[in-house]
XYZ file of C-alpha atoms in Angstrom:
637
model
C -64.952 11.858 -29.913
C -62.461 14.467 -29.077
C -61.212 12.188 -25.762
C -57.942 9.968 -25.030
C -55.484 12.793 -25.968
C -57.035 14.003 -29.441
C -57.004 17.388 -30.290
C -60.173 19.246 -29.267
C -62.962 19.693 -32.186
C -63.090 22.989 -32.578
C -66.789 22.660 -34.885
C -69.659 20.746 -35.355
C -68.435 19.501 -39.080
C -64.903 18.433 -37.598
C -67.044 16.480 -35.192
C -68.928 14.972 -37.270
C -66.185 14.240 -39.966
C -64.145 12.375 -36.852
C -66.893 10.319 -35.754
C -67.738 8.956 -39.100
C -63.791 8.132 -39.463
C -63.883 6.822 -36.005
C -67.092 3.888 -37.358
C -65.418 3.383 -40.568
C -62.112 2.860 -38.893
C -63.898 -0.015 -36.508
C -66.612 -1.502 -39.228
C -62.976 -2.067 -41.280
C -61.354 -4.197 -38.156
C -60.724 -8.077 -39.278
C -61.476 -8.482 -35.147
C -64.153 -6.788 -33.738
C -65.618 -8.772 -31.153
C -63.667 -9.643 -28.195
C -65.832 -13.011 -27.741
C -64.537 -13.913 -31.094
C -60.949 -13.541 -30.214
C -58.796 -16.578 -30.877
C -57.225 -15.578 -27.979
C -59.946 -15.108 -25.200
C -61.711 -18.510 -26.527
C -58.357 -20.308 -26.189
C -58.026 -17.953 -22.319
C -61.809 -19.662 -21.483
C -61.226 -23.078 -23.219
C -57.951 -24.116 -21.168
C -58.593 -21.938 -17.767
C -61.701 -19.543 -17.192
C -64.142 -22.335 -18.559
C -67.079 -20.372 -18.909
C -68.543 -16.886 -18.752
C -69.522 -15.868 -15.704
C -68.387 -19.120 -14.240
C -66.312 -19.500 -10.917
C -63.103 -18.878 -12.033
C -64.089 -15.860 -14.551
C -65.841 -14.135 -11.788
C -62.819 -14.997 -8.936
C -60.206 -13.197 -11.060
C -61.806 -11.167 -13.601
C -64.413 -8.963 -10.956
C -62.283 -6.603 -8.430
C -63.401 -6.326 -4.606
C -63.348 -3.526 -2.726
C -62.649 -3.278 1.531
C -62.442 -0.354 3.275
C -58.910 0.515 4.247
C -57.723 0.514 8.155
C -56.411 4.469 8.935
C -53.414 4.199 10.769
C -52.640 6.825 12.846
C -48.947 6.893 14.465
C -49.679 9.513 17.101
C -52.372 6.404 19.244
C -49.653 4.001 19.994
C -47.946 3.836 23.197
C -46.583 7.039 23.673
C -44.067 5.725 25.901
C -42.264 4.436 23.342
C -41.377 8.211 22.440
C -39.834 8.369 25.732
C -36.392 10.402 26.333
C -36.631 11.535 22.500
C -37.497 15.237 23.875
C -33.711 15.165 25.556
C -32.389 14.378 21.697
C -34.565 17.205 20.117
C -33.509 19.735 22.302
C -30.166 19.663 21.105
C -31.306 19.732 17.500
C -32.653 23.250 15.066
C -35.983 22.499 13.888
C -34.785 22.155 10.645
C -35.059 18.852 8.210
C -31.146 18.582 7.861
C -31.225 17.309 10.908
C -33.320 14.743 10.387
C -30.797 11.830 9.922
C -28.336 12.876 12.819
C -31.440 12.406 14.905
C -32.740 9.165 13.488
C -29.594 7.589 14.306
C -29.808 9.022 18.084
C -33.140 7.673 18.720
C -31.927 4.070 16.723
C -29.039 3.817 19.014
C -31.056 4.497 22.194
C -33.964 2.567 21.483
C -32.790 -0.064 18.703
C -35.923 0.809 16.434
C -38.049 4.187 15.510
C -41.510 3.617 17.020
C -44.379 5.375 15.592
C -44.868 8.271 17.988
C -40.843 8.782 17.884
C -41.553 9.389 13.900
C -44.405 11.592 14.230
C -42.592 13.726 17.245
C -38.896 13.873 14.675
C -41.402 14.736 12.229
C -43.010 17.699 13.746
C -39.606 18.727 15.458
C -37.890 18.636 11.669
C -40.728 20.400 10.218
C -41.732 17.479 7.905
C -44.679 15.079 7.056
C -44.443 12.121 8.705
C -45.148 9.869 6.101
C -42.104 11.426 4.281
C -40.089 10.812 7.425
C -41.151 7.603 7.169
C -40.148 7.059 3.240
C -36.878 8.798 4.150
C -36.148 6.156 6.836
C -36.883 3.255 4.434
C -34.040 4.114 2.155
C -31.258 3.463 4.697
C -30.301 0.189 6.008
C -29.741 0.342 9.803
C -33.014 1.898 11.393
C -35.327 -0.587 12.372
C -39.361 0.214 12.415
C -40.041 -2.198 14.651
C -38.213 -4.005 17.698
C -37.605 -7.609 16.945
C -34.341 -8.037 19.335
C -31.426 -6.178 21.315
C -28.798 -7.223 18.744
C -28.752 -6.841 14.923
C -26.191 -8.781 13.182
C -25.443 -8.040 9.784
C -23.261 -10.335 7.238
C -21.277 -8.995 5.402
C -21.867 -10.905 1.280
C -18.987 -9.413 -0.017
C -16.374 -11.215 -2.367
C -13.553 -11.358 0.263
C -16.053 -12.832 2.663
C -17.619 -15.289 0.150
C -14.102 -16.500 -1.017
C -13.209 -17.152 3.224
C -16.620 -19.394 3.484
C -18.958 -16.713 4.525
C -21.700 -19.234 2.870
C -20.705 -21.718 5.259
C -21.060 -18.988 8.504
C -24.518 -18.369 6.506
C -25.819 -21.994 6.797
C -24.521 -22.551 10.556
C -26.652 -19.445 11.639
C -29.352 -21.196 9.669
C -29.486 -24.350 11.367
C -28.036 -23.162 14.855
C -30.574 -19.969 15.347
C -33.574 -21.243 13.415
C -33.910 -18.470 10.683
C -34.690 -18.564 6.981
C -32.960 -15.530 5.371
C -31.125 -12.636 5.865
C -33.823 -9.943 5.486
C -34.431 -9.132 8.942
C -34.910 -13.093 10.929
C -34.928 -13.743 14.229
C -33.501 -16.472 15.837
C -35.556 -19.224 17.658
C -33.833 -17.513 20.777
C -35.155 -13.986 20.261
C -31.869 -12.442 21.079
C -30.977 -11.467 17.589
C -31.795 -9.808 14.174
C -30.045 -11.287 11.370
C -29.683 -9.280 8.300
C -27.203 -9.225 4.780
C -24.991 -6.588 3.904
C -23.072 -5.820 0.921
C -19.874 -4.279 1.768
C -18.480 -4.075 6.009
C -15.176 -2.427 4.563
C -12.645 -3.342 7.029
C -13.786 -7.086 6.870
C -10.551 -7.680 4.356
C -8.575 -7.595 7.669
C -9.746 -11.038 8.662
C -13.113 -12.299 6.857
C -15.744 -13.913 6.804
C -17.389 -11.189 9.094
C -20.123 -9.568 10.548
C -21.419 -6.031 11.601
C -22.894 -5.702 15.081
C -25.245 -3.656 16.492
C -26.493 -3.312 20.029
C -29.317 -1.157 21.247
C -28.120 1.309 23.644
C -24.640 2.313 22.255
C -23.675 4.853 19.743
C -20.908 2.568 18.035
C -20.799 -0.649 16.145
C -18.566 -3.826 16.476
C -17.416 -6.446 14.487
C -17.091 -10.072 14.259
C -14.097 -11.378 12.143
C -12.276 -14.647 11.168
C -15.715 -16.639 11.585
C -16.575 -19.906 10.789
C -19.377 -22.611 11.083
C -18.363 -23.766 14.243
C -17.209 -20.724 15.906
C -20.372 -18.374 15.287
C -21.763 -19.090 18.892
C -18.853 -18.497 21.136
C -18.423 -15.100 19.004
C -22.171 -13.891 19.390
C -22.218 -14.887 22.720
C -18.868 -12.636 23.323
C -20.683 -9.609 22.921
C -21.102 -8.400 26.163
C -20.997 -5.798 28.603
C -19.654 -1.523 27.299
C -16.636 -2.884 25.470
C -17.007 -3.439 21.875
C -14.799 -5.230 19.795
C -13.485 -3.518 16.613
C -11.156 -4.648 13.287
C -7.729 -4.704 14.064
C -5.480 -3.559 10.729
C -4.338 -6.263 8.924
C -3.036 -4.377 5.460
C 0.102 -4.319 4.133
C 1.177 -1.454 3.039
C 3.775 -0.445 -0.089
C 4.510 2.978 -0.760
C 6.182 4.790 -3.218
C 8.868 5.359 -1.328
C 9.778 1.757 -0.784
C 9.742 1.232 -4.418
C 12.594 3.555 -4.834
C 10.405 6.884 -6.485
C 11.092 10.455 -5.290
C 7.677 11.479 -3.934
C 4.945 9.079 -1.697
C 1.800 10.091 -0.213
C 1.738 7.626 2.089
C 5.046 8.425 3.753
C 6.001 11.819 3.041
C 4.650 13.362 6.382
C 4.065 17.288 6.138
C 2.732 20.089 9.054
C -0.468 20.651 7.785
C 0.081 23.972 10.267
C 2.387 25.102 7.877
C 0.679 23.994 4.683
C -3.151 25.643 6.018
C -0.705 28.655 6.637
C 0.760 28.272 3.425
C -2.283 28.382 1.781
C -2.987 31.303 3.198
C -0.700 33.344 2.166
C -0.283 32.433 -1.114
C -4.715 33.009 -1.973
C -6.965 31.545 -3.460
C -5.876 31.852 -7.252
C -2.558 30.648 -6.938
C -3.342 27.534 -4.755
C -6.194 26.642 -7.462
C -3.390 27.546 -10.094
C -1.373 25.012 -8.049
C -3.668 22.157 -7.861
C -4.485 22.428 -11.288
C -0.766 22.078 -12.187
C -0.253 19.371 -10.402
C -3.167 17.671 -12.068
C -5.066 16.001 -9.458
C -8.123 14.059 -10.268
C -10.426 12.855 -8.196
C -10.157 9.755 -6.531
C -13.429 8.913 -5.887
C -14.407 7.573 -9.658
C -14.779 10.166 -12.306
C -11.681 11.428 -12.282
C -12.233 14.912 -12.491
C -10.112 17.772 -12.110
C -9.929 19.046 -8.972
C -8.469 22.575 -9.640
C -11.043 23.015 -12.254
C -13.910 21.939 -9.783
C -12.241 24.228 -7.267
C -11.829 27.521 -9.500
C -15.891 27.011 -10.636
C -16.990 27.503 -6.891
C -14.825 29.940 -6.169
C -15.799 32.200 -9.088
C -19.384 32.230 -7.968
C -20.970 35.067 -7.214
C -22.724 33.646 -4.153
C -22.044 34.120 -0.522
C -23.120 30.471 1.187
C -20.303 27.764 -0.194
C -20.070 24.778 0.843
C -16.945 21.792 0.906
C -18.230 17.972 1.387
C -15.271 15.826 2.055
C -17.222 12.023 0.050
C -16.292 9.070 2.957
C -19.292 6.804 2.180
C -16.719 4.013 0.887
C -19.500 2.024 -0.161
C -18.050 0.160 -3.485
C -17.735 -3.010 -2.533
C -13.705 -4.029 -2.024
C -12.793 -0.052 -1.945
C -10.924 0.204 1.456
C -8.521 3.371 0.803
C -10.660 5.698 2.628
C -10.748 3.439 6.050
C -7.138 3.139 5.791
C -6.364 6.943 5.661
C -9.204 7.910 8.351
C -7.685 5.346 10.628
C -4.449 7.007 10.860
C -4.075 10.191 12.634
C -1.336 11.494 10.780
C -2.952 10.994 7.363
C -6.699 11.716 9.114
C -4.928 15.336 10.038
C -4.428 15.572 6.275
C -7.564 15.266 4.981
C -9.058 17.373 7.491
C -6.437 19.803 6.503
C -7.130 19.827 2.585
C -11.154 20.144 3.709
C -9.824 23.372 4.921
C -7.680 24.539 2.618
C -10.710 24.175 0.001
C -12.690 25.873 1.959
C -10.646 28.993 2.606
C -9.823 28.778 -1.172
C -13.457 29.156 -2.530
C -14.989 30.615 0.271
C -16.827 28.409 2.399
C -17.802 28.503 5.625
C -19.194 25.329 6.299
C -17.409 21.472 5.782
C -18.897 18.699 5.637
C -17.321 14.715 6.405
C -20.398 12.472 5.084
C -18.797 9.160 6.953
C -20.643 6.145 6.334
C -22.110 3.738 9.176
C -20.017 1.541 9.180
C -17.009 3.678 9.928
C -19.031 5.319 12.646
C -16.217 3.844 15.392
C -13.890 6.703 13.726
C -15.939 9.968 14.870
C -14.834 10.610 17.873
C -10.959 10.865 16.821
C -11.997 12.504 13.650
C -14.066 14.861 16.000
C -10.926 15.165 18.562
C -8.501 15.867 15.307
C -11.064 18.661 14.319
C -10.560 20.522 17.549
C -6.796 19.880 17.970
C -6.343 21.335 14.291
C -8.449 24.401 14.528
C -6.902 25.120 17.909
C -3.316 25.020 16.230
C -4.093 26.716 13.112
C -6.071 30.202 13.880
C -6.671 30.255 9.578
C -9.390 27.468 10.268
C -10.921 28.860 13.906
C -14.120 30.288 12.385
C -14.599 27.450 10.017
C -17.737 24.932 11.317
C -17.081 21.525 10.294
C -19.125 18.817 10.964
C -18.637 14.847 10.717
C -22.237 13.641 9.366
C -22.900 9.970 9.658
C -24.941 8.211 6.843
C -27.299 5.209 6.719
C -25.798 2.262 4.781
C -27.154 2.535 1.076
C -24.076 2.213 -1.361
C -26.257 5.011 -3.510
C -25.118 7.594 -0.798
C -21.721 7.745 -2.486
C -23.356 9.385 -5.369
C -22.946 13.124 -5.044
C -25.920 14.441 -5.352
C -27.651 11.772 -3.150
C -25.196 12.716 -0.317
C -26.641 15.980 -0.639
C -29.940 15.474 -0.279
C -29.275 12.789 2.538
C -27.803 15.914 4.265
C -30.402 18.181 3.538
C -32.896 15.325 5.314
C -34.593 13.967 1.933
C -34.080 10.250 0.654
C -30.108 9.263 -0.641
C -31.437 9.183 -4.268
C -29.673 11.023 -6.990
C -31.444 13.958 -8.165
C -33.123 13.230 -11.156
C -34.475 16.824 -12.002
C -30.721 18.319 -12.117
C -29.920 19.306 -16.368
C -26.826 17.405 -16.846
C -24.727 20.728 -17.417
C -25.620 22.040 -13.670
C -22.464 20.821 -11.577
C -22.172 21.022 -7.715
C -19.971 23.808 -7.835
C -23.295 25.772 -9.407
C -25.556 23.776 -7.465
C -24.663 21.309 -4.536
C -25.475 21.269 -1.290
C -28.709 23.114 -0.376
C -28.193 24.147 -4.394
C -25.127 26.476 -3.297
C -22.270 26.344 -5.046
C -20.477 22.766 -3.454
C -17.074 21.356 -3.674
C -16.957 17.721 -2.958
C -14.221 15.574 -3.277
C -12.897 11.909 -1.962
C -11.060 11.620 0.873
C -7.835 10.400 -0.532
C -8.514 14.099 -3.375
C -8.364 16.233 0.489
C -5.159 14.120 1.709
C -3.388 14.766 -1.766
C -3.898 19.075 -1.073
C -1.594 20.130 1.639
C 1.118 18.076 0.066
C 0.746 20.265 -3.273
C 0.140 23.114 -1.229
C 3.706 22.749 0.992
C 5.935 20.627 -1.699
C 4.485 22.180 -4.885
C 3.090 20.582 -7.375
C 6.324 19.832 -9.678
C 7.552 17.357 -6.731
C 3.478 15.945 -5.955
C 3.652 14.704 -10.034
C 7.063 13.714 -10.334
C 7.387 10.312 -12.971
C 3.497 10.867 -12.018
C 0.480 11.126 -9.543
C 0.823 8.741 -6.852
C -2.647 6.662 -6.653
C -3.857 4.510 -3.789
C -5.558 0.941 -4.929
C -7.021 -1.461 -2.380
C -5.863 -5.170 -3.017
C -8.013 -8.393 -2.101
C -8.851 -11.451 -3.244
C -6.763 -14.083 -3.573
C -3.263 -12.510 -2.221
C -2.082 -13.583 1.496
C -3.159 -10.058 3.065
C -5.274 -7.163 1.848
C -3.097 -4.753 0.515
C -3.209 -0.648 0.174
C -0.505 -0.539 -2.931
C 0.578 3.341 -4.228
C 1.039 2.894 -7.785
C 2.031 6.076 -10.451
C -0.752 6.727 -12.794
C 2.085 6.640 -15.414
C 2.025 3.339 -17.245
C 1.402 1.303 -14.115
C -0.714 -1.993 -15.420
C -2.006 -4.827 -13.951
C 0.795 -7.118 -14.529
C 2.767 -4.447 -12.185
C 0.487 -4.676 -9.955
C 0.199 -8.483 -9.641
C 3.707 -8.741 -9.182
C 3.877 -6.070 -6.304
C 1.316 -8.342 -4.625
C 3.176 -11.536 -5.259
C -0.467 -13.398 -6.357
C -0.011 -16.300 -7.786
C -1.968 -17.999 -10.889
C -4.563 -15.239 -11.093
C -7.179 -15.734 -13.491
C -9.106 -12.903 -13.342
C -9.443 -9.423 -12.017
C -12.374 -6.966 -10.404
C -10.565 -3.416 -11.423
C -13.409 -0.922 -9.636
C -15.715 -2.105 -8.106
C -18.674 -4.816 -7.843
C -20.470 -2.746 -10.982
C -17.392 -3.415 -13.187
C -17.479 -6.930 -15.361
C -14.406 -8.766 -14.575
C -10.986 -8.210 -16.704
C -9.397 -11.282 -17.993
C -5.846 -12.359 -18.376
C -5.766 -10.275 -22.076
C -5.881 -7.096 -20.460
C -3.879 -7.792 -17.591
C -0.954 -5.771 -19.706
C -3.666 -2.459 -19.676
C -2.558 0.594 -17.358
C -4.522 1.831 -14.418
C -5.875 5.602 -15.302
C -9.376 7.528 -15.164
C -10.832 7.391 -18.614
C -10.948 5.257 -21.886
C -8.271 2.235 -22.888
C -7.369 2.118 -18.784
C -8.319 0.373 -15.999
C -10.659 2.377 -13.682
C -8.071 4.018 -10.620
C -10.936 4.673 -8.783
C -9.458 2.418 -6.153
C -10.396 -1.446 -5.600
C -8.965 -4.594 -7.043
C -9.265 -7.855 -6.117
C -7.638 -11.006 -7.878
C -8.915 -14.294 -8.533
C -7.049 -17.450 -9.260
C -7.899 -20.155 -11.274
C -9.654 -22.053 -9.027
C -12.250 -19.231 -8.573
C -15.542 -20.149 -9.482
C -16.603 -16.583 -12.037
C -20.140 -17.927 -12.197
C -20.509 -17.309 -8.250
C -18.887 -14.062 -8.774
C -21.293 -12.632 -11.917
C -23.886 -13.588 -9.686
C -22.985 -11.979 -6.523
C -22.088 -8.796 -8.531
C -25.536 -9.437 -10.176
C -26.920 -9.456 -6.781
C -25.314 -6.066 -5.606
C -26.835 -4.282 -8.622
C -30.392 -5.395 -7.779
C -29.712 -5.253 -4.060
C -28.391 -1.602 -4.030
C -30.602 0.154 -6.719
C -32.521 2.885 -5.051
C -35.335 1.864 -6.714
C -35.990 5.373 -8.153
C -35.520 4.267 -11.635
C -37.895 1.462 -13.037
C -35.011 -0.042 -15.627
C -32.981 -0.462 -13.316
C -34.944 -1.220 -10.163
C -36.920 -4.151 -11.861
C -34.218 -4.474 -14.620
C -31.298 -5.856 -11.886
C -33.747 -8.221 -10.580
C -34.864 -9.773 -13.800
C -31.235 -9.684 -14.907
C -29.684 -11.504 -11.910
C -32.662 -13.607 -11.733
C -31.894 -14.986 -15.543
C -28.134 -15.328 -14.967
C -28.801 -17.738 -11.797
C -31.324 -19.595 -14.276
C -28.623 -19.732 -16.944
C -25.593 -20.799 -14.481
C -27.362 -23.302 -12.681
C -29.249 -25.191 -15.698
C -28.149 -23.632 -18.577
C -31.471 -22.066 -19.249
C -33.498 -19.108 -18.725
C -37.377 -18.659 -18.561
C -36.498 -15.146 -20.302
C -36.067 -15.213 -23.786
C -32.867 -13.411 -25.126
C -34.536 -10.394 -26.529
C -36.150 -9.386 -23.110
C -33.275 -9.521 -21.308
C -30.680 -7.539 -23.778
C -33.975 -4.861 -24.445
C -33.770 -4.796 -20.410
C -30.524 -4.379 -20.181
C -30.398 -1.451 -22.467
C -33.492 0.196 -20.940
C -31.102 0.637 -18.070
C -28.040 1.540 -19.671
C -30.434 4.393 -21.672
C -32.513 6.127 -18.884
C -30.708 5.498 -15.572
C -30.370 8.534 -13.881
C -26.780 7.788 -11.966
C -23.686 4.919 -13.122
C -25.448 2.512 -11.086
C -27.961 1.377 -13.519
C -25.927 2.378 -16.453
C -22.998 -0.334 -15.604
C -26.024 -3.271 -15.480
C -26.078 -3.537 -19.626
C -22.125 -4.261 -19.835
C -21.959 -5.852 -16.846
C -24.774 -8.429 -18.064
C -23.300 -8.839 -21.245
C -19.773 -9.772 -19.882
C -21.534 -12.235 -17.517
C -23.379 -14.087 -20.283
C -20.172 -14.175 -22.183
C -18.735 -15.982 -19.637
C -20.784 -18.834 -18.943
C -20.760 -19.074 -23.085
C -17.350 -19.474 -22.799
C -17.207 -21.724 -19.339
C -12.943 -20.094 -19.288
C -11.150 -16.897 -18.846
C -11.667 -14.685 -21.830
């Protein structure tokens, strides 16, 4: 009495009193005996047979065997060989600890054991939390299975070009089963799925290669079934093949409008040294008039983000430029980043942030895949602090992440930084922003890379020209138009009608406006405007069109399959809720049925949508629901 989370009896009469309830309450049971349980007799009757019988005793009695201790540090230590070199140019400090991963991963091709203990010890962390660290990212290997690790890239461009046919020619050509880390009959490669390559809309199907020894990728494009030999067995020798760029681009400009981001070049010399001059006040004052939102998503306005950090009263700031363009079909931030004039830009508005709150310290977060781009984004760094004396004391940094699509998330990009797992924190009160606390929980600017490109033109044009008609907007086109396309639309009544037209698509069915966590937008909204917000389509930056020979069914599910795929497991709704979901909708597509009964799945559904910490697991319940509409409808809604 007094046990399982009662209160505490504080006498011997409320003892006594509770124990007599406690009788009264089981003499009054209509079941009291477990052997007289419809239930258990029906359990023994049609399975268990008997008490203490084989079966009872084989499932219903646990067994106990001592574990095996596994200690890292009694390997082969020469598999830690040459780290020391890579330490030595690192702080002992965890920050580092993903810079240094992906050091030891390119030299080696896998973290042994002893490598994890010694980055452990040099980072000042357990090993075992090195180790969990490591198991959120998708590119560093525990173990060596090969030299080469392909990875295919499952996203809807590349499924629409026959990347399931490339799929099922690597399956019967190199002997493997899945794409969860096989290797081929041959041993000379790795074979793994990804959901997003980014510049694979240049020519897909495609694949992401890696090769142990370098410190770039390369990639495979234009595949097919009978072609996937000859291209693996081109990779050879230092020089690595890379995406050539394929997209179209239409400005502003050659639409007839007054102002275009795309082709209105500034001097980001004189626009750092603008910014300057005029302080920090009246360049936030500027932004804000010229109403830029970000572009990564949320839409938020960046002159209010930028006026919060600056008015704290703290002396360590900090600006985080977002690249980790991980939503599937979002290819804006590639584009800019691969040209130097617009690369210059960004870099330049990462600056001008910085002097305008107070930093002292910028950070690029530039995801894997896009690794190929650091050393001209590291070159540009040097050529624009050497030309503009404003930024000479500032340290930036280009910091290279590890594949999950979660690592967009703000506040998992910080602690990726900071050396902890790319999980979004789940401790922060919703009314704590970055700009309170961000980045090593200092006050934190961050901001998309086409939000840093958009600041030194408002900074040297003002921002009466920037928002003329409207703010400019870059989308990413794919699908089902003859070449990707990066399209600058005004966020002024632009819709998807427009935008169909500007891509010359024909007969298209059906839309993906933002992303693979978005349900699909039918031919009844095509008339809706792109815009951040409600009664618009999300700006944040990808669409991809459809015509009506699409099969949507393929589409829910592969959309289904990036949910469960990409969760970062950290909330249960959503980490066992996408796999039960997807798992159902394959069910229903395929026979029309589902093991899952209705209720289960919608109460799922909603447990995600309710308790998710980040818009990952909250898009699942809408997402789910738009899917089941349309295999009850079989047609375009």
């Amino acid at each position: 009495v007094g046990g399982g989370g009662q209160p505490k009896p504080t006498n011997l009469e409320i003892r006594k009193a509770r124990t007599e309830l406690t009788f009264k309450e089981d003499m009054d049971l209509p079941l009291r005996k477990s052997h007289e349980n419809p239930e258990i007799i029906n359990l023994y009757k049609n399975y268990l047979k008997e008490p203490l019988g084989h079966h009872s005793h084989h499932y219903l009695h646990t067994t106990y065997a001592p574990n095996k201790t596994r200690d890292m540090a009694t390997y082969n230590v020469d598999e830690a060989a040459g780290l020391d070199s890579i330490l030595a140019r690192y702080p002992k400090h965890p920050q580092y600890l993903l810079p240094i991963i992906i050091e030891e991963s390119d030299k080696k091709g896998y973290i042994s054991d002893p490598s994890l203990v010694k980055i452990a010890n040099h980072v000042q962390m357990h090993a075992p939390h090195v180790e969990s660290v490591i198991s959120h990212y998708h590119f560093f290997p525990r173990k060596h299975t090969s030299d080469t690790h392909v990875y295919l890239c499952r996203c809807h461009n590349c499924m629409m070009k026959g990347q399931k046919k490339v799929m099922q020619a690597i399956k019967e050509k190199y002997g493997v089963q899945d794409f969860h880390g096989s290797v081929s009959k041959n041993g000379k490669f790795t074979f793994h799925g990804m959901n997003w390559l980014g510049y694979c809309v240049n020519d897909g199907p495609a694949m992401l290669i890696k090769r142990t020894g370098g410190d770039y990728v390369e990639t495979l494009t234009g595949l097919s079934g009978d072609n996937i030999e000859e291209s693996l067995n081109s990779l050879k020798g230092k020089t690595y093949k890379w995406a050539k760029n394929n997209i179209v681009e239409q400005s502003l400009k050659s639409k007839g409008k007054e102002y275009s981001l795309l082709e209105n070049h500034i001097s980001v010399k004189d626009a750092i040294k603008k910014a300057v001059q005029m302080g920090s006040m009246k360049v936030i004052k500027e932004v804000t008039e010229a109403k830029l939102l970000g572009r990564g998503g949320a839409g938020f306005m960046t002159g209010r983000k930028w006026e919060s950090a600056y008015k704290a009263d703290v002396k360590e700031k900090y600006v985080v430029c977002n690249a980790d363009e991980g939503l599937p079909s979002t290819f804006k931030d590639w584009y800019l980043l691969n040209n130097e004039n617009k690369r210059k830009e960004v870099l330049a508005g990462m600056g001008i942030c910085a002097n305008t709150i107070g930093a002292k310290k910028c950070y690029l977060y530039l995801r894997y895949e896009y690794r190929n781009l650091v050393p001209n984004i590291e070159a540009d760094i040097k050529k624009l602090q050497s030309e503009c004396p404003e930024l000479a004391m500032l340290n930036y940094e280009v910091r290279l992440g590890g594949g999950p699509y979660v690592a967009g998330e703000e506040n998992a990009q910080f602690e990726s930084i900071q050396g902890s797992a790319p999980i979004p924190r789940k401790d922060r009160p919703s009314s704590v922003f970055p700009t309170i606390e961000g980045l090593f929980f200092k006050p934190t600017v961050i901001n998309n890379v086409e939000t840093f490109a958009c600041v030194p033109h408002i900074v040297q044009q003002g921002s009466a020209a920037f928002k003329t008609n409207g703010l400019p907007k870059l989308l990413s086109v794919s699908g089902d138009v003859e070449r990707p396309l990066i399209i600058e639309c005004l966020l002024n009544g632009y819709t998807l009608n427009d935008l169909i037209k500007d891509a010359k698509a024909r007969d298209v069915a059906a839309a993906e406006i933002g992303g693979c966590t978005e349900p699909l937008v039918f031919r009844d909204k095509f008339s809706m405007p792109f815009g951040f917000g409600k009664n618009v389509l999300n700006a944040a930056g990808s669409v991809v069109l459809f015509d009506t020979a699409c099969d949507f069914g393929e589409v829910y599910s592969n959309k289904l399959h990036f949910m469960a795929d990409e969760s970062c497991k950290q909330c249960v709704p959503c980490r066992d809720g996408a796999q039960l979901l997807h798992k159902a909708f394959d069910q229903m597509r395929t026979t029309g049925k589902t093991k899952y009964n209705e209720r289960s799945l919608k109460t799922a559904a909603e447990a995600a949508k309710l308790s998710a910490i980040c818009a990952h697991g909250k898009a699942l319940d809408p997402l789910f629901d738009s899917a089941c509409e349309y295999l009850k409808s079989k047609k375009p809604l």
